[in-house]
Amino acid sequence: MQERPARTLAAVAQIGYRGVEFAGYHGRSAKELRKLLDDNGLIACGTHTPYESVLGDKLKETVEFNRTIAIRISLSPG
């Protein structure tokens, strides 16, 4: 994924997966990742989010990143 994200996601889609969960973005922006997902008919169903990325000023940025790659976010319990 780090070296060839387009190729990796194309292969994932080709073998039949419909969704992926990211465990790192390898320097790609949310818009870049969203395009790769859309190009391959995939959805982002989750992402590994470090605790530090939801603290203080980082929360808004993290929420926006997740919205861009189309992960639904619920900030309320339950």
PDB file of N, CA and C in Angstrom:
ATOM      1  N   MET A   1       0.827  -1.188   0.000  1.00  0.00           N
ATOM      2  CA  MET A   1       0.000   0.000   0.000  1.00  0.00           C
ATOM      3  C   MET A   1       0.871   1.251   0.000  1.00  0.00           C
ATOM      4  N   GLN A   2       1.970   1.215   0.758  1.00  0.00           N
ATOM      5  CA  GLN A   2       2.815   2.393   0.873  1.00  0.00           C
ATOM      6  C   GLN A   2       3.421   2.784  -0.479  1.00  0.00           C
ATOM      7  N   GLU A   3       3.886   1.813  -1.241  1.00  0.00           N
ATOM      8  CA  GLU A   3       4.571   2.123  -2.487  1.00  0.00           C
ATOM      9  C   GLU A   3       3.640   2.261  -3.683  1.00  0.00           C
ATOM     10  N   ARG A   4       2.596   1.479  -3.735  1.00  0.00           N
ATOM     11  CA  ARG A   4       1.697   1.475  -4.893  1.00  0.00           C
ATOM     12  C   ARG A   4       0.239   1.407  -4.458  1.00  0.00           C
ATOM     13  N   PRO A   5      -0.291   2.499  -3.901  1.00  0.00           N
ATOM     14  CA  PRO A   5      -1.662   2.438  -3.378  1.00  0.00           C
ATOM     15  C   PRO A   5      -2.704   2.164  -4.451  1.00  0.00           C
ATOM     16  N   ALA A   6      -2.568   2.735  -5.629  1.00  0.00           N
ATOM     17  CA  ALA A   6      -3.557   2.501  -6.685  1.00  0.00           C
ATOM     18  C   ALA A   6      -3.563   1.027  -7.086  1.00  0.00           C
ATOM     19  N   ARG A   7      -2.404   0.467  -7.226  1.00  0.00           N
ATOM     20  CA  ARG A   7      -2.290  -0.949  -7.604  1.00  0.00           C
ATOM     21  C   ARG A   7      -2.825  -1.863  -6.499  1.00  0.00           C
ATOM     22  N   THR A   8      -2.519  -1.515  -5.262  1.00  0.00           N
ATOM     23  CA  THR A   8      -2.977  -2.327  -4.138  1.00  0.00           C
ATOM     24  C   THR A   8      -4.500  -2.329  -4.043  1.00  0.00           C
ATOM     25  N   LEU A   9      -5.103  -1.143  -4.116  1.00  0.00           N
ATOM     26  CA  LEU A   9      -6.564  -1.074  -4.006  1.00  0.00           C
ATOM     27  C   LEU A   9      -7.249  -1.712  -5.212  1.00  0.00           C
ATOM     28  N   ALA A  10      -6.653  -1.609  -6.384  1.00  0.00           N
ATOM     29  CA  ALA A  10      -7.213  -2.280  -7.560  1.00  0.00           C
ATOM     30  C   ALA A  10      -7.198  -3.792  -7.364  1.00  0.00           C
ATOM     31  N   ALA A  11      -6.120  -4.316  -6.811  1.00  0.00           N
ATOM     32  CA  ALA A  11      -6.021  -5.759  -6.566  1.00  0.00           C
ATOM     33  C   ALA A  11      -7.043  -6.207  -5.524  1.00  0.00           C
ATOM     34  N   VAL A  12      -7.214  -5.413  -4.487  1.00  0.00           N
ATOM     35  CA  VAL A  12      -8.189  -5.725  -3.437  1.00  0.00           C
ATOM     36  C   VAL A  12      -9.597  -5.793  -4.033  1.00  0.00           C
ATOM     37  N   ALA A  13      -9.918  -4.820  -4.859  1.00  0.00           N
ATOM     38  CA  ALA A  13     -11.243  -4.803  -5.504  1.00  0.00           C
ATOM     39  C   ALA A  13     -11.398  -5.967  -6.473  1.00  0.00           C
ATOM     40  N   GLN A  14     -10.338  -6.283  -7.184  1.00  0.00           N
ATOM     41  CA  GLN A  14     -10.400  -7.347  -8.193  1.00  0.00           C
ATOM     42  C   GLN A  14     -10.672  -8.718  -7.565  1.00  0.00           C
ATOM     43  N   ILE A  15     -10.183  -8.939  -6.354  1.00  0.00           N
ATOM     44  CA  ILE A  15     -10.430 -10.240  -5.727  1.00  0.00           C
ATOM     45  C   ILE A  15     -11.771 -10.294  -4.995  1.00  0.00           C
ATOM     46  N   GLY A  16     -12.506  -9.167  -5.046  1.00  0.00           N
ATOM     47  CA  GLY A  16     -13.875  -9.215  -4.562  1.00  0.00           C
ATOM     48  C   GLY A  16     -14.210  -8.442  -3.308  1.00  0.00           C
ATOM     49  N   TYR A  17     -13.238  -7.811  -2.701  1.00  0.00           N
ATOM     50  CA  TYR A  17     -13.552  -7.009  -1.514  1.00  0.00           C
ATOM     51  C   TYR A  17     -14.306  -5.753  -1.920  1.00  0.00           C
ATOM     52  N   ARG A  18     -15.194  -5.314  -1.047  1.00  0.00           N
ATOM     53  CA  ARG A  18     -15.969  -4.101  -1.326  1.00  0.00           C
ATOM     54  C   ARG A  18     -15.572  -2.960  -0.399  1.00  0.00           C
ATOM     55  N   GLY A  19     -14.914  -3.284   0.702  1.00  0.00           N
ATOM     56  CA  GLY A  19     -14.507  -2.271   1.658  1.00  0.00           C
ATOM     57  C   GLY A  19     -13.112  -2.531   2.190  1.00  0.00           C
ATOM     58  N   VAL A  20     -12.488  -1.471   2.665  1.00  0.00           N
ATOM     59  CA  VAL A  20     -11.151  -1.570   3.237  1.00  0.00           C
ATOM     60  C   VAL A  20     -11.103  -0.790   4.540  1.00  0.00           C
ATOM     61  N   GLU A  21     -10.157  -1.154   5.377  1.00  0.00           N
ATOM     62  CA  GLU A  21      -9.882  -0.408   6.595  1.00  0.00           C
ATOM     63  C   GLU A  21      -8.430   0.026   6.541  1.00  0.00           C
ATOM     64  N   PHE A  22      -8.205   1.315   6.661  1.00  0.00           N
ATOM     65  CA  PHE A  22      -6.852   1.836   6.576  1.00  0.00           C
ATOM     66  C   PHE A  22      -6.133   1.695   7.906  1.00  0.00           C
ATOM     67  N   ALA A  23      -4.852   1.354   7.821  1.00  0.00           N
ATOM     68  CA  ALA A  23      -3.965   1.324   8.988  1.00  0.00           C
ATOM     69  C   ALA A  23      -2.750   2.180   8.645  1.00  0.00           C
ATOM     70  N   GLY A  24      -3.027   3.408   8.290  1.00  0.00           N
ATOM     71  CA  GLY A  24      -2.001   4.353   7.858  1.00  0.00           C
ATOM     72  C   GLY A  24      -2.350   4.870   6.478  1.00  0.00           C
ATOM     73  N   TYR A  25      -1.906   6.071   6.201  1.00  0.00           N
ATOM     74  CA  TYR A  25      -2.257   6.709   4.934  1.00  0.00           C
ATOM     75  C   TYR A  25      -1.049   6.913   4.028  1.00  0.00           C
ATOM     76  N   HIS A  26       0.134   6.615   4.534  1.00  0.00           N
ATOM     77  CA  HIS A  26       1.372   6.655   3.759  1.00  0.00           C
ATOM     78  C   HIS A  26       1.555   7.970   3.003  1.00  0.00           C
ATOM     79  N   GLY A  27       1.255   9.060   3.694  1.00  0.00           N
ATOM     80  CA  GLY A  27       1.465  10.379   3.124  1.00  0.00           C
ATOM     81  C   GLY A  27       0.421  10.836   2.125  1.00  0.00           C
ATOM     82  N   ARG A  28      -0.631  10.047   1.937  1.00  0.00           N
ATOM     83  CA  ARG A  28      -1.702  10.426   0.995  1.00  0.00           C
ATOM     84  C   ARG A  28      -2.731  11.293   1.704  1.00  0.00           C
ATOM     85  N   SER A  29      -3.252  12.251   0.966  1.00  0.00           N
ATOM     86  CA  SER A  29      -4.310  13.103   1.508  1.00  0.00           C
ATOM     87  C   SER A  29      -5.637  12.353   1.477  1.00  0.00           C
ATOM     88  N   ALA A  30      -6.605  12.879   2.193  1.00  0.00           N
ATOM     89  CA  ALA A  30      -7.942  12.285   2.183  1.00  0.00           C
ATOM     90  C   ALA A  30      -8.529  12.312   0.776  1.00  0.00           C
ATOM     91  N   LYS A  31      -8.314  13.408   0.055  1.00  0.00           N
ATOM     92  CA  LYS A  31      -8.845  13.505  -1.317  1.00  0.00           C
ATOM     93  C   LYS A  31      -8.202  12.472  -2.233  1.00  0.00           C
ATOM     94  N   GLU A  32      -6.901  12.245  -2.078  1.00  0.00           N
ATOM     95  CA  GLU A  32      -6.230  11.222  -2.886  1.00  0.00           C
ATOM     96  C   GLU A  32      -6.788   9.838  -2.585  1.00  0.00           C
ATOM     97  N   LEU A  33      -6.948   9.543  -1.306  1.00  0.00           N
ATOM     98  CA  LEU A  33      -7.477   8.229  -0.919  1.00  0.00           C
ATOM     99  C   LEU A  33      -8.909   8.049  -1.401  1.00  0.00           C
ATOM    100  N   ARG A  34      -9.722   9.075  -1.275  1.00  0.00           N
ATOM    101  CA  ARG A  34     -11.113   8.992  -1.733  1.00  0.00           C
ATOM    102  C   ARG A  34     -11.187   8.703  -3.220  1.00  0.00           C
ATOM    103  N   LYS A  35     -10.329   9.360  -4.010  1.00  0.00           N
ATOM    104  CA  LYS A  35     -10.301   9.112  -5.453  1.00  0.00           C
ATOM    105  C   LYS A  35      -9.914   7.671  -5.749  1.00  0.00           C
ATOM    106  N   LEU A  36      -8.912   7.165  -5.045  1.00  0.00           N
ATOM    107  CA  LEU A  36      -8.500   5.774  -5.245  1.00  0.00           C
ATOM    108  C   LEU A  36      -9.636   4.812  -4.880  1.00  0.00           C
ATOM    109  N   LEU A  37     -10.334   5.108  -3.804  1.00  0.00           N
ATOM    110  CA  LEU A  37     -11.473   4.270  -3.419  1.00  0.00           C
ATOM    111  C   LEU A  37     -12.555   4.314  -4.494  1.00  0.00           C
ATOM    112  N   ASP A  38     -12.916   5.513  -4.913  1.00  0.00           N
ATOM    113  CA  ASP A  38     -13.959   5.675  -5.928  1.00  0.00           C
ATOM    114  C   ASP A  38     -13.566   5.010  -7.247  1.00  0.00           C
ATOM    115  N   ASP A  39     -12.317   5.174  -7.651  1.00  0.00           N
ATOM    116  CA  ASP A  39     -11.829   4.585  -8.901  1.00  0.00           C
ATOM    117  C   ASP A  39     -11.938   3.062  -8.904  1.00  0.00           C
ATOM    118  N   ASN A  40     -11.914   2.476  -7.709  1.00  0.00           N
ATOM    119  CA  ASN A  40     -11.933   1.021  -7.606  1.00  0.00           C
ATOM    120  C   ASN A  40     -13.233   0.465  -7.042  1.00  0.00           C
ATOM    121  N   GLY A  41     -14.236   1.322  -6.876  1.00  0.00           N
ATOM    122  CA  GLY A  41     -15.529   0.864  -6.380  1.00  0.00           C
ATOM    123  C   GLY A  41     -15.471   0.352  -4.956  1.00  0.00           C
ATOM    124  N   LEU A  42     -14.590   0.917  -4.155  1.00  0.00           N
ATOM    125  CA  LEU A  42     -14.425   0.486  -2.771  1.00  0.00           C
ATOM    126  C   LEU A  42     -14.947   1.551  -1.817  1.00  0.00           C
ATOM    127  N   ILE A  43     -15.235   1.121  -0.603  1.00  0.00           N
ATOM    128  CA  ILE A  43     -15.573   2.062   0.458  1.00  0.00           C
ATOM    129  C   ILE A  43     -14.568   1.888   1.595  1.00  0.00           C
ATOM    130  N   ALA A  44     -14.371   2.950   2.336  1.00  0.00           N
ATOM    131  CA  ALA A  44     -13.566   2.873   3.554  1.00  0.00           C
ATOM    132  C   ALA A  44     -14.532   2.584   4.695  1.00  0.00           C
ATOM    133  N   CYS A  45     -14.408   1.411   5.277  1.00  0.00           N
ATOM    134  CA  CYS A  45     -15.333   1.040   6.355  1.00  0.00           C
ATOM    135  C   CYS A  45     -14.712   1.260   7.727  1.00  0.00           C
ATOM    136  N   GLY A  46     -13.459   1.703   7.749  1.00  0.00           N
ATOM    137  CA  GLY A  46     -12.817   1.980   9.020  1.00  0.00           C
ATOM    138  C   GLY A  46     -11.399   2.459   8.820  1.00  0.00           C
ATOM    139  N   THR A  47     -10.826   2.928   9.897  1.00  0.00           N
ATOM    140  CA  THR A  47      -9.430   3.365   9.882  1.00  0.00           C
ATOM    141  C   THR A  47      -8.869   3.277  11.294  1.00  0.00           C
ATOM    142  N   HIS A  48      -7.610   2.951  11.392  1.00  0.00           N
ATOM    143  CA  HIS A  48      -6.935   2.944  12.682  1.00  0.00           C
ATOM    144  C   HIS A  48      -6.597   4.399  13.000  1.00  0.00           C
ATOM    145  N   THR A  49      -7.185   4.925  14.033  1.00  0.00           N
ATOM    146  CA  THR A  49      -7.019   6.333  14.383  1.00  0.00           C
ATOM    147  C   THR A  49      -6.259   6.441  15.699  1.00  0.00           C
ATOM    148  N   PRO A  50      -5.059   6.999  15.648  1.00  0.00           N
ATOM    149  CA  PRO A  50      -4.303   7.150  16.893  1.00  0.00           C
ATOM    150  C   PRO A  50      -5.027   8.077  17.873  1.00  0.00           C
ATOM    151  N   TYR A  51      -4.930   7.766  19.127  1.00  0.00           N
ATOM    152  CA  TYR A  51      -5.599   8.547  20.173  1.00  0.00           C
ATOM    153  C   TYR A  51      -5.246  10.027  20.084  1.00  0.00           C
ATOM    154  N   GLU A  52      -3.985  10.314  19.806  1.00  0.00           N
ATOM    155  CA  GLU A  52      -3.531  11.706  19.744  1.00  0.00           C
ATOM    156  C   GLU A  52      -4.253  12.510  18.664  1.00  0.00           C
ATOM    157  N   SER A  53      -4.769  11.837  17.642  1.00  0.00           N
ATOM    158  CA  SER A  53      -5.410  12.555  16.539  1.00  0.00           C
ATOM    159  C   SER A  53      -6.855  12.978  16.850  1.00  0.00           C
ATOM    160  N   VAL A  54      -7.338  12.637  18.030  1.00  0.00           N
ATOM    161  CA  VAL A  54      -8.689  13.093  18.417  1.00  0.00           C
ATOM    162  C   VAL A  54      -8.653  14.042  19.611  1.00  0.00           C
ATOM    163  N   LEU A  55      -7.466  14.486  19.953  1.00  0.00           N
ATOM    164  CA  LEU A  55      -7.310  15.395  21.084  1.00  0.00           C
ATOM    165  C   LEU A  55      -7.202  16.842  20.613  1.00  0.00           C
ATOM    166  N   GLY A  56      -7.825  17.730  21.353  1.00  0.00           N
ATOM    167  CA  GLY A  56      -7.681  19.163  21.116  1.00  0.00           C
ATOM    168  C   GLY A  56      -7.969  19.591  19.695  1.00  0.00           C
ATOM    169  N   ASP A  57      -7.071  20.380  19.140  1.00  0.00           N
ATOM    170  CA  ASP A  57      -7.242  20.937  17.801  1.00  0.00           C
ATOM    171  C   ASP A  57      -7.205  19.879  16.701  1.00  0.00           C
ATOM    172  N   LYS A  58      -6.674  18.705  16.983  1.00  0.00           N
ATOM    173  CA  LYS A  58      -6.574  17.652  15.972  1.00  0.00           C
ATOM    174  C   LYS A  58      -7.917  16.990  15.654  1.00  0.00           C
ATOM    175  N   LEU A  59      -8.863  17.057  16.587  1.00  0.00           N
ATOM    176  CA  LEU A  59     -10.148  16.384  16.395  1.00  0.00           C
ATOM    177  C   LEU A  59     -10.850  16.855  15.131  1.00  0.00           C
ATOM    178  N   LYS A  60     -10.961  18.142  14.947  1.00  0.00           N
ATOM    179  CA  LYS A  60     -11.658  18.671  13.777  1.00  0.00           C
ATOM    180  C   LYS A  60     -11.003  18.179  12.478  1.00  0.00           C
ATOM    181  N   GLU A  61      -9.693  18.214  12.428  1.00  0.00           N
ATOM    182  CA  GLU A  61      -8.949  17.745  11.249  1.00  0.00           C
ATOM    183  C   GLU A  61      -9.195  16.254  10.999  1.00  0.00           C
ATOM    184  N   THR A  62      -9.191  15.471  12.064  1.00  0.00           N
ATOM    185  CA  THR A  62      -9.411  14.026  11.945  1.00  0.00           C
ATOM    186  C   THR A  62     -10.828  13.722  11.478  1.00  0.00           C
ATOM    187  N   VAL A  63     -11.805  14.423  12.012  1.00  0.00           N
ATOM    188  CA  VAL A  63     -13.192  14.239  11.587  1.00  0.00           C
ATOM    189  C   VAL A  63     -13.330  14.569  10.102  1.00  0.00           C
ATOM    190  N   GLU A  64     -12.760  15.677   9.669  1.00  0.00           N
ATOM    191  CA  GLU A  64     -12.845  16.083   8.271  1.00  0.00           C
ATOM    192  C   GLU A  64     -12.158  15.061   7.356  1.00  0.00           C
ATOM    193  N   PHE A  65     -11.028  14.544   7.750  1.00  0.00           N
ATOM    194  CA  PHE A  65     -10.325  13.518   6.968  1.00  0.00           C
ATOM    195  C   PHE A  65     -11.233  12.304   6.780  1.00  0.00           C
ATOM    196  N   ASN A  66     -11.838  11.860   7.878  1.00  0.00           N
ATOM    197  CA  ASN A  66     -12.715  10.689   7.820  1.00  0.00           C
ATOM    198  C   ASN A  66     -13.965  10.958   6.990  1.00  0.00           C
ATOM    199  N   ARG A  67     -14.497  12.135   7.067  1.00  0.00           N
ATOM    200  CA  ARG A  67     -15.658  12.477   6.237  1.00  0.00           C
ATOM    201  C   ARG A  67     -15.281  12.471   4.761  1.00  0.00           C
ATOM    202  N   THR A  68     -14.108  12.973   4.446  1.00  0.00           N
ATOM    203  CA  THR A  68     -13.664  13.023   3.049  1.00  0.00           C
ATOM    204  C   THR A  68     -13.523  11.625   2.469  1.00  0.00           C
ATOM    205  N   ILE A  69     -13.004  10.692   3.251  1.00  0.00           N
ATOM    206  CA  ILE A  69     -12.897   9.328   2.722  1.00  0.00           C
ATOM    207  C   ILE A  69     -14.187   8.539   2.940  1.00  0.00           C
ATOM    208  N   ALA A  70     -15.214   9.244   3.426  1.00  0.00           N
ATOM    209  CA  ALA A  70     -16.590   8.742   3.527  1.00  0.00           C
ATOM    210  C   ALA A  70     -16.819   7.729   4.633  1.00  0.00           C
ATOM    211  N   ILE A  71     -16.089   7.860   5.713  1.00  0.00           N
ATOM    212  CA  ILE A  71     -16.379   7.045   6.892  1.00  0.00           C
ATOM    213  C   ILE A  71     -17.410   7.790   7.721  1.00  0.00           C
ATOM    214  N   ARG A  72     -18.458   7.107   8.108  1.00  0.00           N
ATOM    215  CA  ARG A  72     -19.467   7.740   8.958  1.00  0.00           C
ATOM    216  C   ARG A  72     -18.938   7.824  10.365  1.00  0.00           C
ATOM    217  N   ILE A  73     -19.085   8.987  10.956  1.00  0.00           N
ATOM    218  CA  ILE A  73     -18.551   9.223  12.283  1.00  0.00           C
ATOM    219  C   ILE A  73     -19.681   9.552  13.233  1.00  0.00           C
ATOM    220  N   SER A  74     -19.685   8.884  14.355  1.00  0.00           N
ATOM    221  CA  SER A  74     -20.639   9.196  15.404  1.00  0.00           C
ATOM    222  C   SER A  74     -19.859   9.621  16.634  1.00  0.00           C
ATOM    223  N   LEU A  75     -20.090  10.813  17.107  1.00  0.00           N
ATOM    224  CA  LEU A  75     -19.407  11.296  18.295  1.00  0.00           C
ATOM    225  C   LEU A  75     -20.260  11.138  19.536  1.00  0.00           C
ATOM    226  N   SER A  76     -21.416  10.537  19.381  1.00  0.00           N
ATOM    227  CA  SER A  76     -22.271  10.316  20.541  1.00  0.00           C
ATOM    228  C   SER A  76     -22.218   8.838  20.930  1.00  0.00           C
ATOM    229  N   PRO A  77     -22.354   8.548  22.212  1.00  0.00           N
ATOM    230  CA  PRO A  77     -22.324   7.156  22.649  1.00  0.00           C
ATOM    231  C   PRO A  77     -23.513   6.368  22.107  1.00  0.00           C
ATOM    232  N   GLY A  78     -23.228   5.103  21.842  1.00  0.00           N
ATOM    233  CA  GLY A  78     -24.297   4.209  21.416  1.00  0.00           C
ATOM    234  C   GLY A  78     -24.569   4.319  20.012  1.00  0.00           C
TER     235      GLY A  78
END
